[in-house]
């Protein structure tokens, strides 16, 4: 479908390979490492994190700390280690406590 839409054709490979794993055990093509489009690697890690912290009908959401630990555990096998590092840095900065103010 994306390939038939000129404005979206460029992102088709990213979408196609969003379930590829860094270690080559993903699908649909079993790509490995840097042969997986970088956008696909980012989507995989972000989608996994979101799935972990979101409540599902069959389970409670995982804590942010637990989800971060799962990403770290999957770095180098399921996920691109550099993508995990960048995502974790972003998550830490977003969830970091605010610095104390003079009034506090």
PDB file of C-alpha atoms in Angstrom:
ATOM      1  CA  UNK A   1       0.000   0.000   0.000  1.00  0.00           C
ATOM      2  CA  UNK A   2       2.775   2.463   0.899  1.00  0.00           C
ATOM      3  CA  UNK A   3       4.638   1.660  -2.307  1.00  0.00           C
ATOM      4  CA  UNK A   4       1.577   2.685  -4.321  1.00  0.00           C
ATOM      5  CA  UNK A   5       1.476   6.091  -2.640  1.00  0.00           C
ATOM      6  CA  UNK A   6       4.352   8.208  -3.973  1.00  0.00           C
ATOM      7  CA  UNK A   7       4.429  10.444  -0.885  1.00  0.00           C
ATOM      8  CA  UNK A   8       4.834   7.423   1.407  1.00  0.00           C
ATOM      9  CA  UNK A   9       6.964   5.084  -0.704  1.00  0.00           C
ATOM     10  CA  UNK A  10      10.189   6.255   0.948  1.00  0.00           C
ATOM     11  CA  UNK A  11       9.067   4.982   4.364  1.00  0.00           C
ATOM     12  CA  UNK A  12       7.886   1.581   3.098  1.00  0.00           C
ATOM     13  CA  UNK A  13      11.182  -0.197   3.978  1.00  0.00           C
ATOM     14  CA  UNK A  14      11.039   1.236   7.509  1.00  0.00           C
ATOM     15  CA  UNK A  15       7.527  -0.079   8.034  1.00  0.00           C
ATOM     16  CA  UNK A  16       8.257  -3.437   6.392  1.00  0.00           C
ATOM     17  CA  UNK A  17      11.206  -4.145   8.678  1.00  0.00           C
ATOM     18  CA  UNK A  18       9.868  -2.849  12.012  1.00  0.00           C
ATOM     19  CA  UNK A  19       9.838  -6.411  13.417  1.00  0.00           C
ATOM     20  CA  UNK A  20      13.413  -7.280  12.472  1.00  0.00           C
ATOM     21  CA  UNK A  21      15.674  -8.033  15.434  1.00  0.00           C
ATOM     22  CA  UNK A  22      19.267  -6.865  15.795  1.00  0.00           C
ATOM     23  CA  UNK A  23      20.432 -10.501  16.050  1.00  0.00           C
ATOM     24  CA  UNK A  24      18.651 -11.546  12.834  1.00  0.00           C
ATOM     25  CA  UNK A  25      15.855 -13.511  14.509  1.00  0.00           C
ATOM     26  CA  UNK A  26      13.092 -11.127  13.425  1.00  0.00           C
ATOM     27  CA  UNK A  27      10.804 -11.036  10.426  1.00  0.00           C
ATOM     28  CA  UNK A  28       9.855 -10.710   7.578  1.00  0.00           C
ATOM     29  CA  UNK A  29      13.334 -11.053   6.047  1.00  0.00           C
ATOM     30  CA  UNK A  30      15.622 -12.001   8.943  1.00  0.00           C
ATOM     31  CA  UNK A  31      17.783  -8.908   8.476  1.00  0.00           C
ATOM     32  CA  UNK A  32      20.622  -8.479  10.943  1.00  0.00           C
ATOM     33  CA  UNK A  33      22.341  -5.484  12.535  1.00  0.00           C
ATOM     34  CA  UNK A  34      22.926  -2.455  10.373  1.00  0.00           C
ATOM     35  CA  UNK A  35      21.188  -4.066   7.387  1.00  0.00           C
ATOM     36  CA  UNK A  36      17.928  -3.185   9.182  1.00  0.00           C
ATOM     37  CA  UNK A  37      16.839   0.365   8.277  1.00  0.00           C
ATOM     38  CA  UNK A  38      17.637   2.694  11.175  1.00  0.00           C
ATOM     39  CA  UNK A  39      14.048   3.948  11.251  1.00  0.00           C
ATOM     40  CA  UNK A  40      12.854   0.375  11.736  1.00  0.00           C
ATOM     41  CA  UNK A  41      15.268  -0.065  14.628  1.00  0.00           C
ATOM     42  CA  UNK A  42      13.931   3.081  16.284  1.00  0.00           C
ATOM     43  CA  UNK A  43      10.299   2.046  15.743  1.00  0.00           C
ATOM     44  CA  UNK A  44      10.955  -1.403  17.232  1.00  0.00           C
ATOM     45  CA  UNK A  45      12.494  -0.064  20.440  1.00  0.00           C
ATOM     46  CA  UNK A  46       9.929   2.717  20.912  1.00  0.00           C
ATOM     47  CA  UNK A  47       7.006   0.406  20.180  1.00  0.00           C
ATOM     48  CA  UNK A  48       8.340  -2.208  22.599  1.00  0.00           C
ATOM     49  CA  UNK A  49       8.767   0.386  25.350  1.00  0.00           C
ATOM     50  CA  UNK A  50       5.268   1.734  24.781  1.00  0.00           C
ATOM     51  CA  UNK A  51       3.798  -1.779  24.806  1.00  0.00           C
ATOM     52  CA  UNK A  52       5.513  -2.530  28.116  1.00  0.00           C
ATOM     53  CA  UNK A  53       4.283   0.588  29.935  1.00  0.00           C
ATOM     54  CA  UNK A  54       0.726   0.452  28.554  1.00  0.00           C
ATOM     55  CA  UNK A  55      -2.018  -1.547  30.277  1.00  0.00           C
ATOM     56  CA  UNK A  56      -3.364  -4.453  28.255  1.00  0.00           C
ATOM     57  CA  UNK A  57      -6.544  -6.463  28.846  1.00  0.00           C
ATOM     58  CA  UNK A  58      -4.344  -9.409  29.831  1.00  0.00           C
ATOM     59  CA  UNK A  59      -1.775  -7.620  32.049  1.00  0.00           C
ATOM     60  CA  UNK A  60      -0.995  -4.523  34.060  1.00  0.00           C
ATOM     61  CA  UNK A  61       1.484  -1.977  32.704  1.00  0.00           C
ATOM     62  CA  UNK A  62       5.134  -2.403  33.583  1.00  0.00           C
ATOM     63  CA  UNK A  63       6.847   0.401  35.487  1.00  0.00           C
ATOM     64  CA  UNK A  64       9.059   2.784  33.529  1.00  0.00           C
ATOM     65  CA  UNK A  65      12.069   1.404  35.403  1.00  0.00           C
ATOM     66  CA  UNK A  66      11.075  -2.152  34.535  1.00  0.00           C
ATOM     67  CA  UNK A  67      10.584  -1.285  30.872  1.00  0.00           C
ATOM     68  CA  UNK A  68      13.964   0.459  30.760  1.00  0.00           C
ATOM     69  CA  UNK A  69      15.558  -2.660  32.266  1.00  0.00           C
ATOM     70  CA  UNK A  70      13.894  -4.823  29.596  1.00  0.00           C
ATOM     71  CA  UNK A  71      15.255  -2.559  26.844  1.00  0.00           C
ATOM     72  CA  UNK A  72      18.741  -2.816  28.349  1.00  0.00           C
ATOM     73  CA  UNK A  73      18.422  -6.601  28.554  1.00  0.00           C
ATOM     74  CA  UNK A  74      17.449  -6.756  24.872  1.00  0.00           C
ATOM     75  CA  UNK A  75      20.208  -4.435  23.634  1.00  0.00           C
ATOM     76  CA  UNK A  76      22.425  -6.362  21.249  1.00  0.00           C
ATOM     77  CA  UNK A  77      19.929  -9.160  20.666  1.00  0.00           C
ATOM     78  CA  UNK A  78      16.448  -7.800  20.074  1.00  0.00           C
ATOM     79  CA  UNK A  79      17.371  -4.128  19.812  1.00  0.00           C
ATOM     80  CA  UNK A  80      20.159  -2.025  18.305  1.00  0.00           C
ATOM     81  CA  UNK A  81      22.350  -1.102  21.312  1.00  0.00           C
ATOM     82  CA  UNK A  82      22.862   2.464  20.042  1.00  0.00           C
ATOM     83  CA  UNK A  83      19.118   2.981  19.647  1.00  0.00           C
ATOM     84  CA  UNK A  84      18.530   1.636  23.164  1.00  0.00           C
ATOM     85  CA  UNK A  85      21.195   3.966  24.536  1.00  0.00           C
ATOM     86  CA  UNK A  86      19.643   6.996  22.815  1.00  0.00           C
ATOM     87  CA  UNK A  87      16.118   6.038  23.855  1.00  0.00           C
ATOM     88  CA  UNK A  88      17.151   5.472  27.474  1.00  0.00           C
ATOM     89  CA  UNK A  89      18.941   8.828  27.567  1.00  0.00           C
ATOM     90  CA  UNK A  90      15.798  10.506  26.255  1.00  0.00           C
ATOM     91  CA  UNK A  91      13.563   8.695  28.735  1.00  0.00           C
ATOM     92  CA  UNK A  92      15.835   9.542  31.661  1.00  0.00           C
ATOM     93  CA  UNK A  93      15.847  13.233  30.727  1.00  0.00           C
ATOM     94  CA  UNK A  94      12.047  13.236  30.353  1.00  0.00           C
ATOM     95  CA  UNK A  95      11.472  11.529  33.706  1.00  0.00           C
ATOM     96  CA  UNK A  96      14.275  13.206  35.651  1.00  0.00           C
ATOM     97  CA  UNK A  97      13.127  15.089  38.718  1.00  0.00           C
ATOM     98  CA  UNK A  98      13.076  18.851  38.384  1.00  0.00           C
ATOM     99  CA  UNK A  99      16.031  20.579  40.019  1.00  0.00           C
ATOM    100  CA  UNK A 100      15.212  22.267  43.319  1.00  0.00           C
ATOM    101  CA  UNK A 101      14.370  25.943  43.151  1.00  0.00           C
ATOM    102  CA  UNK A 102      15.357  28.688  45.570  1.00  0.00           C
ATOM    103  CA  UNK A 103      11.809  28.588  46.959  1.00  0.00           C
ATOM    104  CA  UNK A 104      11.984  24.860  47.802  1.00  0.00           C
TER     105      UNK A 104
END
